[in-house]
PDB file of C-alpha atoms in Angstrom:
ATOM      1  CA  UNK V  26      14.830   5.130  -8.515  1.00 92.00           C
ATOM      2  CA  UNK V  27      12.067   2.717  -9.271  1.00 96.00           C
ATOM      3  CA  UNK V  28       9.752   1.838  -6.596  1.00 97.00           C
ATOM      4  CA  UNK V  29       6.775  -0.683  -6.774  1.00 98.00           C
ATOM      5  CA  UNK V  30       3.924  -0.278  -4.249  1.00 97.00           C
ATOM      6  CA  UNK V  31       2.621  -3.547  -3.458  1.00 97.00           C
ATOM      7  CA  UNK V  32      -0.553  -5.176  -1.709  1.00 96.00           C
ATOM      8  CA  UNK V  33      -2.017  -8.572  -1.357  1.00 96.00           C
ATOM      9  CA  UNK V  34      -5.157 -10.137  -0.347  1.00 95.00           C
ATOM     10  CA  UNK V  35      -5.134 -13.657   1.126  1.00 96.00           C
ATOM     11  CA  UNK V  36      -7.601 -16.601   2.125  1.00 96.00           C
ATOM     12  CA  UNK V  37      -6.610 -15.878   5.764  1.00 95.00           C
ATOM     13  CA  UNK V  38      -4.337 -14.280   8.220  1.00 93.00           C
ATOM     14  CA  UNK V  39      -1.589 -17.177   9.002  1.00 95.00           C
ATOM     15  CA  UNK V  40       0.491 -18.323   6.324  1.00 95.00           C
ATOM     16  CA  UNK V  41       1.836 -21.138   8.578  1.00 94.00           C
ATOM     17  CA  UNK V  42      -1.923 -22.343   8.487  1.00 95.00           C
ATOM     18  CA  UNK V  43      -1.534 -22.996   5.002  1.00 95.00           C
ATOM     19  CA  UNK V  44      -3.399 -19.839   3.784  1.00 97.00           C
ATOM     20  CA  UNK V  45      -2.708 -18.467   0.080  1.00 97.00           C
ATOM     21  CA  UNK V  46      -2.673 -15.630  -1.728  1.00 97.00           C
ATOM     22  CA  UNK V  47      -5.876 -14.810  -3.804  1.00 96.00           C
ATOM     23  CA  UNK V  48      -4.669 -11.488  -5.303  1.00 96.00           C
ATOM     24  CA  UNK V  49      -1.599  -9.424  -5.978  1.00 97.00           C
ATOM     25  CA  UNK V  50      -1.497  -5.777  -6.802  1.00 96.00           C
ATOM     26  CA  UNK V  51       1.299  -3.173  -7.780  1.00 97.00           C
ATOM     27  CA  UNK V  52       1.629  -0.129  -9.079  1.00 96.00           C
ATOM     28  CA  UNK V  53       4.988   1.547 -10.337  1.00 97.00           C
ATOM     29  CA  UNK V  54       6.450   4.819  -9.416  1.00 96.00           C
ATOM     30  CA  UNK V  55       9.821   6.289 -10.799  1.00 96.00           C
ATOM     31  CA  UNK V  56      11.468   9.196  -9.350  1.00 95.00           C
ATOM     32  CA  UNK V  57       8.452   9.535  -6.961  1.00 94.00           C
ATOM     33  CA  UNK V  58       5.987   9.867  -9.751  1.00 94.00           C
ATOM     34  CA  UNK V  59       3.344   7.263 -10.704  1.00 95.00           C
ATOM     35  CA  UNK V  60       3.892   5.841 -14.229  1.00 95.00           C
ATOM     36  CA  UNK V  61       0.568   4.477 -14.778  1.00 94.00           C
ATOM     37  CA  UNK V  62       2.146   0.956 -15.193  1.00 96.00           C
ATOM     38  CA  UNK V  63       0.531  -1.658 -12.774  1.00 96.00           C
ATOM     39  CA  UNK V  64       0.321  -5.328 -12.347  1.00 96.00           C
ATOM     40  CA  UNK V  65      -2.842  -7.129 -10.897  1.00 96.00           C
ATOM     41  CA  UNK V  66      -3.948 -10.578 -11.027  1.00 96.00           C
ATOM     42  CA  UNK V  67      -6.242 -12.808  -8.774  1.00 97.00           C
ATOM     43  CA  UNK V  68      -5.216 -16.071  -7.933  1.00 97.00           C
ATOM     44  CA  UNK V  69      -6.794 -19.575  -7.499  1.00 97.00           C
ATOM     45  CA  UNK V  70      -5.368 -20.779  -4.008  1.00 97.00           C
ATOM     46  CA  UNK V  71      -6.971 -24.424  -4.178  1.00 97.00           C
ATOM     47  CA  UNK V  72      -8.363 -23.935  -0.822  1.00 96.00           C
ATOM     48  CA  UNK V  73     -11.533 -21.959   0.767  1.00 96.00           C
ATOM     49  CA  UNK V  74     -11.347 -18.351   1.649  1.00 96.00           C
ATOM     50  CA  UNK V  75     -11.942 -17.847   5.556  1.00 95.00           C
ATOM     51  CA  UNK V  76     -15.205 -16.110   6.159  1.00 93.00           C
ATOM     52  CA  UNK V  77     -13.589 -13.067   7.678  1.00 91.00           C
ATOM     53  CA  UNK V  78     -11.330 -12.608   4.486  1.00 92.00           C
ATOM     54  CA  UNK V  79     -14.562 -12.949   2.364  1.00 91.00           C
ATOM     55  CA  UNK V  80     -16.168 -10.074   4.437  1.00 90.00           C
ATOM     56  CA  UNK V  81     -12.957  -8.057   4.161  1.00 88.00           C
ATOM     57  CA  UNK V  82     -12.383  -8.394   0.403  1.00 89.00           C
ATOM     58  CA  UNK V  83     -15.743  -9.191  -0.989  1.00 89.00           C
ATOM     59  CA  UNK V  84     -14.175 -12.046  -3.005  1.00 92.00           C
ATOM     60  CA  UNK V  85     -15.811 -15.397  -3.259  1.00 93.00           C
ATOM     61  CA  UNK V  86     -14.345 -19.004  -3.645  1.00 95.00           C
ATOM     62  CA  UNK V  87     -16.422 -19.350  -6.862  1.00 96.00           C
ATOM     63  CA  UNK V  88     -15.028 -16.192  -8.537  1.00 95.00           C
ATOM     64  CA  UNK V  89     -11.280 -17.668  -8.272  1.00 96.00           C
ATOM     65  CA  UNK V  90     -12.063 -21.182  -9.642  1.00 96.00           C
ATOM     66  CA  UNK V  91     -11.029 -20.199 -13.159  1.00 96.00           C
ATOM     67  CA  UNK V  92      -8.041 -17.758 -12.098  1.00 97.00           C
ATOM     68  CA  UNK V  93      -4.328 -18.770 -12.505  1.00 97.00           C
ATOM     69  CA  UNK V  94      -2.157 -20.476 -10.229  1.00 98.00           C
ATOM     70  CA  UNK V  95       0.650 -18.675  -8.572  1.00 98.00           C
ATOM     71  CA  UNK V  96       3.283 -20.843 -10.394  1.00 97.00           C
ATOM     72  CA  UNK V  97       1.715 -19.780 -13.863  1.00 98.00           C
ATOM     73  CA  UNK V  98       2.237 -16.174 -13.273  1.00 98.00           C
ATOM     74  CA  UNK V  99       5.287 -16.273 -11.075  1.00 98.00           C
ATOM     75  CA  UNK V 100       7.763 -15.259 -14.004  1.00 98.00           C
ATOM     76  CA  UNK V 101       5.553 -12.420 -15.036  1.00 97.00           C
ATOM     77  CA  UNK V 102       5.299 -10.947 -11.435  1.00 98.00           C
ATOM     78  CA  UNK V 103       8.806 -11.359 -10.685  1.00 98.00           C
ATOM     79  CA  UNK V 104       9.756  -9.547 -14.027  1.00 97.00           C
ATOM     80  CA  UNK V 105       7.660  -6.533 -12.815  1.00 97.00           C
ATOM     81  CA  UNK V 106       9.167  -6.223  -9.286  1.00 97.00           C
ATOM     82  CA  UNK V 107      12.725  -7.216 -10.030  1.00 97.00           C
ATOM     83  CA  UNK V 108      15.213  -4.717  -8.821  1.00 96.00           C
ATOM     84  CA  UNK V 109      12.767  -2.405  -7.641  1.00 97.00           C
ATOM     85  CA  UNK V 110      12.235  -1.197  -3.899  1.00 98.00           C
ATOM     86  CA  UNK V 111       9.007  -2.517  -2.742  1.00 98.00           C
ATOM     87  CA  UNK V 112       6.824  -0.295  -0.634  1.00 98.00           C
ATOM     88  CA  UNK V 113       4.447  -2.435   1.402  1.00 98.00           C
ATOM     89  CA  UNK V 114       2.068  -1.575   4.547  1.00 97.00           C
ATOM     90  CA  UNK V 115       2.788  -4.403   7.135  1.00 96.00           C
ATOM     91  CA  UNK V 116       5.533  -5.852   4.789  1.00 97.00           C
ATOM     92  CA  UNK V 117       5.970  -9.038   6.912  1.00 97.00           C
ATOM     93  CA  UNK V 118       2.661 -10.166   6.083  1.00 96.00           C
ATOM     94  CA  UNK V 119       2.892  -9.805   2.326  1.00 97.00           C
ATOM     95  CA  UNK V 120       6.486 -10.844   1.807  1.00 98.00           C
ATOM     96  CA  UNK V 121       5.650 -13.997   4.307  1.00 97.00           C
ATOM     97  CA  UNK V 122       2.948 -14.894   1.920  1.00 98.00           C
ATOM     98  CA  UNK V 123       5.002 -14.240  -1.269  1.00 98.00           C
ATOM     99  CA  UNK V 124       7.895 -16.151   0.018  1.00 98.00           C
ATOM    100  CA  UNK V 125       5.789 -19.090   0.808  1.00 98.00           C
ATOM    101  CA  UNK V 126       4.415 -19.069  -2.711  1.00 98.00           C
ATOM    102  CA  UNK V 127       7.702 -18.629  -4.263  1.00 98.00           C
ATOM    103  CA  UNK V 128       8.897 -21.785  -2.400  1.00 97.00           C
ATOM    104  CA  UNK V 129       6.048 -23.861  -3.808  1.00 97.00           C
ATOM    105  CA  UNK V 130       6.848 -22.808  -7.204  1.00 97.00           C
ATOM    106  CA  UNK V 131      10.513 -23.828  -6.877  1.00 97.00           C
ATOM    107  CA  UNK V 132      13.671 -23.261  -4.848  1.00 96.00           C
ATOM    108  CA  UNK V 133      15.410 -21.622  -7.821  1.00 96.00           C
ATOM    109  CA  UNK V 134      12.794 -18.686  -7.590  1.00 97.00           C
ATOM    110  CA  UNK V 135      14.690 -17.752  -4.136  1.00 97.00           C
ATOM    111  CA  UNK V 136      12.870 -15.154  -1.811  1.00 97.00           C
ATOM    112  CA  UNK V 137      11.550 -11.466  -2.272  1.00 98.00           C
ATOM    113  CA  UNK V 138      14.724 -10.142  -0.644  1.00 97.00           C
ATOM    114  CA  UNK V 139      17.118 -11.752  -3.343  1.00 96.00           C
ATOM    115  CA  UNK V 140      15.482  -9.595  -5.712  1.00 95.00           C
ATOM    116  CA  UNK V 141      13.991  -6.266  -3.923  1.00 97.00           C
ATOM    117  CA  UNK V 142      14.697  -4.222  -1.219  1.00 97.00           C
ATOM    118  CA  UNK V 143      11.697  -3.653   1.078  1.00 98.00           C
ATOM    119  CA  UNK V 144      10.231  -0.444   2.822  1.00 97.00           C
ATOM    120  CA  UNK V 145       7.585  -1.010   5.274  1.00 98.00           C
ATOM    121  CA  UNK V 146       5.326   1.798   5.800  1.00 97.00           C
ATOM    122  CA  UNK V 147       3.627   0.501   9.079  1.00 97.00           C
ATOM    123  CA  UNK V 148       7.002   0.519  10.548  1.00 97.00           C
ATOM    124  CA  UNK V 149       7.641   4.072   9.140  1.00 96.00           C
ATOM    125  CA  UNK V 150       4.262   5.366  10.366  1.00 96.00           C
ATOM    126  CA  UNK V 151       4.572   3.954  13.875  1.00 96.00           C
ATOM    127  CA  UNK V 152       8.012   5.936  14.199  1.00 95.00           C
ATOM    128  CA  UNK V 153       6.462   8.871  13.017  1.00 93.00           C
ATOM    129  CA  UNK V 154       3.018   8.741  14.891  1.00 94.00           C
ATOM    130  CA  UNK V 155       3.685   6.804  17.994  1.00 94.00           C
ATOM    131  CA  UNK V 156       0.693   5.761  20.032  1.00 93.00           C
ATOM    132  CA  UNK V 157      -1.838   6.379  17.210  1.00 95.00           C
ATOM    133  CA  UNK V 158      -3.683   4.114  14.963  1.00 95.00           C
ATOM    134  CA  UNK V 159      -1.595   3.493  11.745  1.00 95.00           C
ATOM    135  CA  UNK V 160      -3.627   1.412   9.702  1.00 94.00           C
ATOM    136  CA  UNK V 161      -3.939   2.324   6.094  1.00 93.00           C
ATOM    137  CA  UNK V 162      -7.444   3.909   6.627  1.00 92.00           C
ATOM    138  CA  UNK V 163      -6.223   5.786   9.505  1.00 94.00           C
ATOM    139  CA  UNK V 164      -3.358   7.188   7.711  1.00 95.00           C
ATOM    140  CA  UNK V 165      -5.383   8.342   4.935  1.00 93.00           C
ATOM    141  CA  UNK V 166      -7.697  10.101   7.302  1.00 92.00           C
ATOM    142  CA  UNK V 167      -4.667  11.676   9.055  1.00 93.00           C
ATOM    143  CA  UNK V 168      -2.819  12.775   6.041  1.00 93.00           C
ATOM    144  CA  UNK V 169      -5.905  14.017   3.937  1.00 91.00           C
ATOM    145  CA  UNK V 170      -5.796  11.132   1.337  1.00 90.00           C
ATOM    146  CA  UNK V 171      -9.329  10.676   0.165  1.00 86.00           C
ATOM    147  CA  UNK V 172     -10.329   6.800   0.387  1.00 82.00           C
ATOM    148  CA  UNK V 173     -13.880   7.186  -0.077  1.00 81.00           C
ATOM    149  CA  UNK V 174     -13.872   4.940  -3.091  1.00 73.00           C
ATOM    150  CA  UNK V 175     -12.432   2.065  -0.710  1.00 70.00           C
ATOM    151  CA  UNK V 176     -15.546  -0.092   0.276  1.00 65.00           C
ATOM    152  CA  UNK V 177     -13.714  -3.204   0.694  1.00 61.00           C
ATOM    153  CA  UNK V 178     -10.130  -4.271   0.709  1.00 68.00           C
ATOM    154  CA  UNK V 179      -8.842  -4.616  -2.804  1.00 74.00           C
ATOM    155  CA  UNK V 180      -5.482  -4.857  -4.056  1.00 83.00           C
ATOM    156  CA  UNK V 181      -5.159  -2.409  -6.709  1.00 87.00           C
ATOM    157  CA  UNK V 182      -7.036   0.456  -4.849  1.00 88.00           C
ATOM    158  CA  UNK V 183      -4.868  -0.216  -1.628  1.00 92.00           C
ATOM    159  CA  UNK V 184      -1.762   0.014  -3.539  1.00 94.00           C
ATOM    160  CA  UNK V 185      -2.861   3.305  -5.123  1.00 93.00           C
ATOM    161  CA  UNK V 186      -3.939   4.681  -1.634  1.00 93.00           C
ATOM    162  CA  UNK V 187      -0.573   3.596  -0.178  1.00 95.00           C
ATOM    163  CA  UNK V 188       1.220   5.215  -2.965  1.00 95.00           C
ATOM    164  CA  UNK V 189      -0.561   8.676  -1.824  1.00 93.00           C
ATOM    165  CA  UNK V 190       0.073   7.833   1.840  1.00 95.00           C
ATOM    166  CA  UNK V 191       3.874   7.158   1.147  1.00 96.00           C
ATOM    167  CA  UNK V 192       4.264  10.372  -0.839  1.00 95.00           C
ATOM    168  CA  UNK V 193       2.260  12.308   1.896  1.00 94.00           C
ATOM    169  CA  UNK V 194       4.631  10.903   4.671  1.00 93.00           C
ATOM    170  CA  UNK V 195       7.794  11.460   2.798  1.00 91.00           C
ATOM    171  CA  UNK V 196       7.180  14.867   1.345  1.00 78.00           C
ATOM    172  CA  UNK V 197       3.697  16.066   1.726  1.00 49.00           C
ATOM    173  CA  UNK V 198       3.140  15.388  -1.747  1.00 45.00           C
ATOM    174  CA  UNK V 199      -0.198  13.794  -2.353  1.00 44.00           C
ATOM    175  CA  UNK V 200      -1.160  12.286  -5.651  1.00 44.00           C
ATOM    176  CA  UNK V 201      -5.118  12.841  -5.843  1.00 43.00           C
ATOM    177  CA  UNK V 202      -6.012  11.343  -9.098  1.00 41.00           C
ATOM    178  CA  UNK V 203      -6.580   7.507  -8.621  1.00 41.00           C
ATOM    179  CA  UNK V 204      -7.501   6.760 -11.904  1.00 41.00           C
ATOM    180  CA  UNK V 205      -5.277   5.325 -14.785  1.00 41.00           C
ATOM    181  CA  UNK V 206      -4.422   7.197 -17.911  1.00 38.00           C
ATOM    182  CA  UNK V 207      -5.813   5.973 -21.111  1.00 38.00           C
ATOM    183  CA  UNK V 208      -2.658   4.918 -22.330  1.00 39.00           C
ATOM    184  CA  UNK V 209      -1.235   3.408 -19.218  1.00 42.00           C
ATOM    185  CA  UNK V 210       0.396   0.125 -19.744  1.00 43.00           C
ATOM    186  CA  UNK V 211      -1.089  -2.998 -17.979  1.00 42.00           C
ATOM    187  CA  UNK V 212       1.237  -6.052 -17.120  1.00 42.00           C
ATOM    188  CA  UNK V 213      -0.405  -9.418 -16.828  1.00 42.00           C
ATOM    189  CA  UNK V 214      -2.931 -11.155 -19.065  1.00 38.00           C
ATOM    190  CA  UNK V 215      -4.967 -11.917 -15.925  1.00 41.00           C
ATOM    191  CA  UNK V 216      -5.299  -8.196 -15.029  1.00 43.00           C
ATOM    192  CA  UNK V 217      -9.050  -6.762 -14.019  1.00 36.00           C
ATOM    193  CA  UNK V 218      -8.713  -2.956 -13.765  1.00 35.00           C
ATOM    194  CA  UNK V 219     -11.519  -0.805 -12.637  1.00 35.00           C
ATOM    195  CA  UNK V 220     -10.543   2.992 -13.157  1.00 39.00           C
ATOM    196  CA  UNK V 221     -10.690   4.841  -9.797  1.00 38.00           C
ATOM    197  CA  UNK V 222     -11.758   8.391 -10.139  1.00 40.00           C
ATOM    198  CA  UNK V 223     -12.518  10.951  -7.693  1.00 38.00           C
ATOM    199  CA  UNK V 224     -15.820  12.493  -8.300  1.00 40.00           C
ATOM    200  CA  UNK V 225     -15.604  15.402  -5.856  1.00 42.00           C
ATOM    201  CA  UNK V 226     -12.955  17.773  -4.384  1.00 39.00           C
ATOM    202  CA  UNK V 227     -11.024  16.166  -1.476  1.00 44.00           C
ATOM    203  CA  UNK V 228     -11.960  16.997   1.889  1.00 47.00           C
ATOM    204  CA  UNK V 229     -10.246  19.596   4.044  1.00 45.00           C
ATOM    205  CA  UNK V 230      -9.351  18.171   7.186  1.00 56.00           C
ATOM    206  CA  UNK V 231      -8.684  20.579  10.084  1.00 60.00           C
ATOM    207  CA  UNK V 232      -6.477  19.785  12.799  1.00 65.00           C
ATOM    208  CA  UNK V 233      -8.197  18.629  16.154  1.00 70.00           C
ATOM    209  CA  UNK V 234      -7.290  20.317  19.634  1.00 72.00           C
ATOM    210  CA  UNK V 235      -4.897  17.459  20.626  1.00 72.00           C
ATOM    211  CA  UNK V 236      -2.993  17.609  17.109  1.00 71.00           C
ATOM    212  CA  UNK V 237      -2.556  21.564  17.576  1.00 73.00           C
ATOM    213  CA  UNK V 238      -1.350  20.900  21.071  1.00 73.00           C
ATOM    214  CA  UNK V 239       0.984  18.387  19.765  1.00 74.00           C
ATOM    215  CA  UNK V 240       2.084  20.805  17.035  1.00 73.00           C
ATOM    216  CA  UNK V 241       2.760  23.669  19.601  1.00 76.00           C
ATOM    217  CA  UNK V 242       4.787  21.189  21.852  1.00 75.00           C
ATOM    218  CA  UNK V 243       7.038  20.377  18.769  1.00 74.00           C
ATOM    219  CA  UNK V 244       7.508  23.997  18.116  1.00 72.00           C
ATOM    220  CA  UNK V 245       8.601  24.354  21.731  1.00 74.00           C
ATOM    221  CA  UNK V 246      11.018  21.805  21.039  1.00 73.00           C
ATOM    222  CA  UNK V 247      12.327  23.067  18.011  1.00 69.00           C
ATOM    223  CA  UNK V 248      12.822  26.513  19.778  1.00 70.00           C
ATOM    224  CA  UNK V 249      14.749  24.973  22.493  1.00 71.00           C
ATOM    225  CA  UNK V 250      17.163  23.054  20.174  1.00 65.00           C
ATOM    226  CA  UNK V 251      17.608  26.133  18.048  1.00 65.00           C
ATOM    227  CA  UNK V 252      18.461  28.193  21.245  1.00 68.00           C
ATOM    228  CA  UNK V 253      15.856  30.970  20.312  1.00 70.00           C
ATOM    229  CA  UNK V 254      12.885  31.271  18.085  1.00 68.00           C
ATOM    230  CA  UNK V 255      12.700  28.475  15.269  1.00 63.00           C
ATOM    231  CA  UNK V 256      11.822  29.610  11.670  1.00 61.00           C
ATOM    232  CA  UNK V 257       8.328  27.932  12.043  1.00 57.00           C
ATOM    233  CA  UNK V 258       7.633  30.709  15.028  1.00 61.00           C
ATOM    234  CA  UNK V 259       9.300  33.385  12.647  1.00 62.00           C
ATOM    235  CA  UNK V 260       6.850  32.676  10.074  1.00 55.00           C
ATOM    236  CA  UNK V 261       3.880  32.484  12.504  1.00 58.00           C
ATOM    237  CA  UNK V 262       4.897  35.990  13.814  1.00 60.00           C
ATOM    238  CA  UNK V 263       5.139  37.540  10.285  1.00 55.00           C
ATOM    239  CA  UNK V 264       1.988  36.132   9.119  1.00 49.00           C
TER     240      UNK V 264
END
């Protein structure tokens, strides 16, 4: 199965107010393994970036002046994602902006849903961790994914971190190397890639009292549904 973890940065929060994309970043995963292939480009939005977006992304208006417009990269972008399952955190936001850009580029491009299925990790996290904070940073902390290299919001590092979070949420597998292999293929002539290397060992996070209490309550529910002692309690007794 081919999956693309996707993240975008924008000039502001509301696509209905005419805000535009300023960065698209994607990393490829096949059969739950990162391949090293990625697509990343900055975009000239032909409008000013809101102050709040500048503070979050660190991207200045002047930096984008010589970058391509969306219609100039739309074909290579769609070629990279076509037919894959897109994994996006708060997918409604990113897909809304992408569909608005596709509409501007031409009706024949259709919408994201015409080309890809979309999996929203924010909705997944809300189901698994109801009543808790489920931002990307909060999930990294909860799942033990090292996000210390994330000083600002950036498409490529956020997509890499989301890949780790998704793997951790779905199987407990965490890809801790955020760097790119030297021979990795980069798609997109406008790509700007900074290798992300973890310089220290990942932190070991201990469960809080609330988390331990929630775990014990969950074991009680498993015991009740099993009509006896669940396998988890049996393993604890044998340990």
